[in-house]
PDB file of C-alpha atoms in Angstrom:
ATOM      1  CA  MET A 257      -3.510 -31.836 -28.748  1.00 66.00           C
ATOM      2  CA  GLY A 258      -1.779 -30.159 -31.679  1.00 85.00           C
ATOM      3  CA  SER A 259       1.810 -29.026 -31.429  1.00 93.00           C
ATOM      4  CA  ARG A 260       0.892 -25.331 -31.748  1.00 95.00           C
ATOM      5  CA  LYS A 261      -1.580 -25.558 -28.866  1.00 95.00           C
ATOM      6  CA  LYS A 262       0.883 -27.532 -26.794  1.00 94.00           C
ATOM      7  CA  ASN A 263       3.630 -24.966 -27.354  1.00 95.00           C
ATOM      8  CA  SER A 264       1.383 -22.044 -26.444  1.00 95.00           C
ATOM      9  CA  ALA A 265       0.173 -23.865 -23.311  1.00 94.00           C
ATOM     10  CA  GLU A 266       3.777 -24.508 -22.250  1.00 94.00           C
ATOM     11  CA  ASN A 267       4.658 -20.844 -22.864  1.00 94.00           C
ATOM     12  CA  ARG A 268       1.720 -19.748 -20.705  1.00 92.00           C
ATOM     13  CA  LYS A 269       2.806 -22.088 -17.902  1.00 91.00           C
ATOM     14  CA  GLU A 270       6.364 -20.725 -18.068  1.00 92.00           C
ATOM     15  CA  ALA A 271       5.048 -17.146 -17.888  1.00 89.00           C
ATOM     16  CA  LEU A 272       2.989 -17.987 -14.782  1.00 86.00           C
ATOM     17  CA  LYS A 273       6.095 -19.318 -13.013  1.00 85.00           C
ATOM     18  CA  THR A 274       7.563 -15.821 -12.931  1.00 87.00           C
ATOM     19  CA  GLN A 275       4.346 -14.236 -11.597  1.00 90.00           C
ATOM     20  CA  TYR A 276       3.112 -14.391  -8.019  1.00 93.00           C
ATOM     21  CA  PHE A 277      -0.632 -14.837  -7.624  1.00 94.00           C
ATOM     22  CA  ALA A 278      -3.463 -16.537  -5.778  1.00 95.00           C
ATOM     23  CA  ARG A 279      -6.785 -17.629  -7.186  1.00 96.00           C
ATOM     24  CA  LEU A 280     -10.172 -18.048  -5.519  1.00 95.00           C
ATOM     25  CA  ASN A 281     -12.878 -19.901  -7.444  1.00 96.00           C
ATOM     26  CA  ASP A 282     -16.662 -20.133  -7.007  1.00 95.00           C
ATOM     27  CA  VAL A 283     -17.131 -17.466  -4.344  1.00 95.00           C
ATOM     28  CA  PRO A 284     -20.891 -17.311  -3.622  1.00 95.00           C
ATOM     29  CA  THR A 285     -21.243 -13.527  -4.001  1.00 95.00           C
ATOM     30  CA  SER A 286     -22.064 -11.557  -7.086  1.00 95.00           C
ATOM     31  CA  PRO A 287     -19.129 -10.296  -9.155  1.00 97.00           C
ATOM     32  CA  ARG A 288     -20.376  -6.716  -8.824  1.00 97.00           C
ATOM     33  CA  LYS A 289     -20.130  -6.799  -5.021  1.00 96.00           C
ATOM     34  CA  MET A 290     -16.671  -8.354  -5.175  1.00 97.00           C
ATOM     35  CA  ARG A 291     -15.448  -5.758  -7.703  1.00 97.00           C
ATOM     36  CA  LEU A 292     -16.385  -2.956  -5.291  1.00 97.00           C
ATOM     37  CA  VAL A 293     -13.945  -4.370  -2.747  1.00 96.00           C
ATOM     38  CA  ALA A 294     -11.318  -5.287  -5.370  1.00 97.00           C
ATOM     39  CA  ASP A 295     -11.276  -1.701  -6.661  1.00 96.00           C
ATOM     40  CA  MET A 296     -10.442  -0.458  -3.145  1.00 96.00           C
ATOM     41  CA  ILE A 297      -7.108  -2.342  -3.024  1.00 96.00           C
ATOM     42  CA  ARG A 298      -5.973  -2.345  -6.669  1.00 96.00           C
ATOM     43  CA  GLY A 299      -2.427  -0.968  -6.924  1.00 94.00           C
ATOM     44  CA  MET A 300      -2.029  -0.567  -3.145  1.00 94.00           C
ATOM     45  CA  GLU A 301       0.916  -1.601  -1.029  1.00 94.00           C
ATOM     46  CA  VAL A 302       0.242  -4.987   0.597  1.00 94.00           C
ATOM     47  CA  ASN A 303       0.309  -3.899   4.254  1.00 93.00           C
ATOM     48  CA  LYS A 304      -2.010  -0.967   3.563  1.00 95.00           C
ATOM     49  CA  ALA A 305      -4.360  -3.217   1.570  1.00 96.00           C
ATOM     50  CA  LEU A 306      -4.526  -5.710   4.447  1.00 96.00           C
ATOM     51  CA  GLY A 307      -5.519  -2.888   6.789  1.00 96.00           C
ATOM     52  CA  VAL A 308      -8.208  -1.627   4.420  1.00 96.00           C
ATOM     53  CA  LEU A 309      -9.662  -5.117   4.024  1.00 96.00           C
ATOM     54  CA  LYS A 310      -9.539  -5.874   7.745  1.00 96.00           C
ATOM     55  CA  PHE A 311     -11.616  -2.816   8.675  1.00 96.00           C
ATOM     56  CA  SER A 312     -14.014  -2.874   5.727  1.00 96.00           C
ATOM     57  CA  THR A 313     -17.623  -3.747   6.532  1.00 96.00           C
ATOM     58  CA  LYS A 314     -18.214  -5.563   3.237  1.00 95.00           C
ATOM     59  CA  GLU A 315     -18.630  -9.349   3.421  1.00 95.00           C
ATOM     60  CA  ALA A 316     -16.358  -9.861   0.419  1.00 95.00           C
ATOM     61  CA  SER A 317     -13.444  -8.133   2.169  1.00 96.00           C
ATOM     62  CA  ALA A 318     -12.839 -11.079   4.523  1.00 96.00           C
ATOM     63  CA  ARG A 319     -12.471 -13.430   1.561  1.00 96.00           C
ATOM     64  CA  LEU A 320     -10.150 -11.029  -0.272  1.00 97.00           C
ATOM     65  CA  GLU A 321      -8.033 -10.573   2.847  1.00 96.00           C
ATOM     66  CA  LYS A 322      -7.482 -14.316   3.052  1.00 97.00           C
ATOM     67  CA  LEU A 323      -6.691 -14.434  -0.679  1.00 97.00           C
ATOM     68  CA  LEU A 324      -4.179 -11.582  -0.337  1.00 96.00           C
ATOM     69  CA  ARG A 325      -2.438 -13.387   2.524  1.00 96.00           C
ATOM     70  CA  SER A 326      -2.222 -16.460   0.306  1.00 96.00           C
ATOM     71  CA  ALA A 327      -0.686 -14.441  -2.548  1.00 95.00           C
ATOM     72  CA  ILE A 328       1.876 -12.947  -0.144  1.00 94.00           C
ATOM     73  CA  SER A 329       2.744 -16.435   1.062  1.00 94.00           C
ATOM     74  CA  ASN A 330       3.153 -17.621  -2.537  1.00 93.00           C
ATOM     75  CA  TRP A 331       5.505 -14.696  -3.229  1.00 92.00           C
ATOM     76  CA  GLU A 332       7.557 -15.496  -0.122  1.00 91.00           C
ATOM     77  CA  GLN A 333       7.795 -19.154  -1.073  1.00 92.00           C
ATOM     78  CA  LYS A 334       8.863 -18.510  -4.680  1.00 89.00           C
ATOM     79  CA  THR A 335      11.368 -15.728  -3.938  1.00 87.00           C
ATOM     80  CA  GLU A 336      12.581 -17.031  -0.545  1.00 86.00           C
ATOM     81  CA  GLN A 337      12.345 -13.510   0.932  1.00 86.00           C
ATOM     82  CA  LYS A 338      10.175 -11.968   3.633  1.00 86.00           C
ATOM     83  CA  ALA A 339       7.363  -9.570   2.750  1.00 82.00           C
ATOM     84  CA  GLU A 340       8.032  -7.205   5.691  1.00 80.00           C
ATOM     85  CA  ASN A 341      10.331  -5.022   3.568  1.00 74.00           C
ATOM     86  CA  GLY A 342       7.321  -3.023   2.367  1.00 67.00           C
ATOM     87  CA  ASP A 343       8.108  -3.135  -1.347  1.00 87.00           C
ATOM     88  CA  LEU A 344       5.311  -5.592  -2.182  1.00 92.00           C
ATOM     89  CA  PHE A 345       2.083  -4.320  -3.779  1.00 94.00           C
ATOM     90  CA  VAL A 346      -1.089  -5.578  -5.480  1.00 95.00           C
ATOM     91  CA  SER A 347      -0.149  -5.384  -9.148  1.00 95.00           C
ATOM     92  CA  ALA A 348      -3.431  -6.671 -10.604  1.00 96.00           C
ATOM     93  CA  ILE A 349      -6.727  -8.134  -9.484  1.00 96.00           C
ATOM     94  CA  HIS A 350      -9.368  -9.682 -11.740  1.00 96.00           C
ATOM     95  CA  VAL A 351     -12.943 -10.568 -10.797  1.00 97.00           C
ATOM     96  CA  ASP A 352     -14.720 -12.773 -13.322  1.00 96.00           C
ATOM     97  CA  GLY A 353     -18.220 -14.202 -13.273  1.00 95.00           C
ATOM     98  CA  GLY A 354     -18.543 -17.807 -12.183  1.00 95.00           C
ATOM     99  CA  ARG A 355     -21.352 -20.303 -12.497  1.00 96.00           C
ATOM    100  CA  MET A 356     -24.891 -19.193 -11.848  1.00 96.00           C
ATOM    101  CA  LEU A 357     -27.438 -21.227  -9.891  1.00 96.00           C
ATOM    102  CA  LYS A 358     -30.927 -20.723 -11.278  1.00 96.00           C
ATOM    103  CA  ARG A 359     -33.798 -21.055  -8.833  1.00 96.00           C
ATOM    104  CA  LEU A 360     -37.538 -20.303  -8.908  1.00 96.00           C
ATOM    105  CA  ARG A 361     -39.334 -18.139  -6.371  1.00 97.00           C
ATOM    106  CA  PRO A 362     -43.111 -18.455  -6.032  1.00 96.00           C
ATOM    107  CA  ALA A 363     -45.047 -15.510  -7.438  1.00 96.00           C
ATOM    108  CA  PRO A 364     -48.733 -14.548  -7.409  1.00 96.00           C
ATOM    109  CA  GLN A 365     -51.319 -16.329  -9.557  1.00 95.00           C
ATOM    110  CA  GLY A 366     -49.331 -19.508 -10.007  1.00 94.00           C
ATOM    111  CA  ARG A 367     -46.355 -17.899 -11.689  1.00 96.00           C
ATOM    112  CA  GLY A 368     -42.708 -18.205 -10.737  1.00 96.00           C
ATOM    113  CA  TYR A 369     -39.953 -15.611 -10.749  1.00 96.00           C
ATOM    114  CA  ARG A 370     -36.452 -16.675 -11.683  1.00 96.00           C
ATOM    115  CA  VAL A 371     -33.712 -16.031  -9.113  1.00 96.00           C
ATOM    116  CA  ARG A 372     -30.111 -16.091 -10.328  1.00 96.00           C
ATOM    117  CA  LYS A 373     -27.602 -16.822  -7.573  1.00 96.00           C
ATOM    118  CA  ARG A 374     -24.310 -15.564  -8.957  1.00 96.00           C
ATOM    119  CA  SER A 375     -20.775 -16.550  -8.061  1.00 97.00           C
ATOM    120  CA  ASN A 376     -17.364 -15.282  -9.104  1.00 97.00           C
ATOM    121  CA  HIS A 377     -13.680 -16.127  -9.565  1.00 97.00           C
ATOM    122  CA  VAL A 378     -10.975 -13.811  -8.219  1.00 97.00           C
ATOM    123  CA  THR A 379      -7.316 -13.756  -9.294  1.00 96.00           C
ATOM    124  CA  LEU A 380      -4.935 -11.535  -7.336  1.00 96.00           C
ATOM    125  CA  PHE A 381      -1.366 -10.769  -8.490  1.00 96.00           C
ATOM    126  CA  VAL A 382       1.323  -9.318  -6.216  1.00 95.00           C
ATOM    127  CA  ASP A 383       4.734  -8.045  -7.221  1.00 93.00           C
ATOM    128  CA  SER A 384       7.639  -6.156  -5.698  1.00 88.00           C
ATOM    129  CA  LYS A 385       8.576  -2.659  -6.793  1.00 82.00           C
ATOM    130  CA  ASN A 386      12.216  -3.721  -7.177  1.00 78.00           C
ATOM    131  CA  SER A 387      11.420  -6.370  -9.802  1.00 66.00           C
ATOM    132  CA  ILE A 388       9.538  -3.812 -11.923  1.00 59.00           C
ATOM    133  CA  ASN A 389      12.541  -1.466 -11.910  1.00 55.00           C
ATOM    134  CA  VAL A 390      14.868  -4.318 -12.881  1.00 51.00           C
ATOM    135  CA  SER A 391      12.574  -5.447 -15.725  1.00 51.00           C
ATOM    136  CA  ASN A 392      12.306  -1.849 -17.018  1.00 53.00           C
ATOM    137  CA  GLU A 393      16.105  -1.492 -17.006  1.00 51.00           C
ATOM    138  CA  VAL A 394      16.477  -4.722 -18.957  1.00 46.00           C
ATOM    139  CA  ALA A 395      13.874  -3.581 -21.499  1.00 48.00           C
ATOM    140  CA  ASP A 396      15.445  -0.111 -21.880  1.00 53.00           C
ATOM    141  CA  GLY A 397      19.001  -1.422 -21.948  1.00 54.00           C
ATOM    142  CA  THR A 398      19.996   1.004 -19.178  1.00 53.00           C
ATOM    143  CA  LYS A 399      21.262   0.221 -15.739  1.00 50.00           C
ATOM    144  CA  ASN A 400      21.943   2.679 -12.915  1.00 44.00           C
TER     145      ASN A 400
END
């Protein structure tokens, strides 16, 4: 590996240490169905998002609820604080396409129709409202 690639990889790893996230790979639902549920909780406070996911009828909501609980746990472990304060929210959520299983379904007159079984990868970031205010003050050079 070249030194430039190595340096950029190390910088990316350092940046991820200051972010709190959870990742779910190869979920056997289509990305479109998962994005419908992800759009419901984007930018929401964590406790409200857990309630929305718990009472949603979508199949993807159970998986996202478990992922959100994992992200909260990661935040608690890295910051050594409890999440009950209510200042934690879903800062970003990304749903990307995963691998696709290609199958054949029998069709009339000896033909076959292709069936694509899609999967996806979900990355969920959580952050506290206090840390955003502190980072904005540092960037602006002002402090209240």
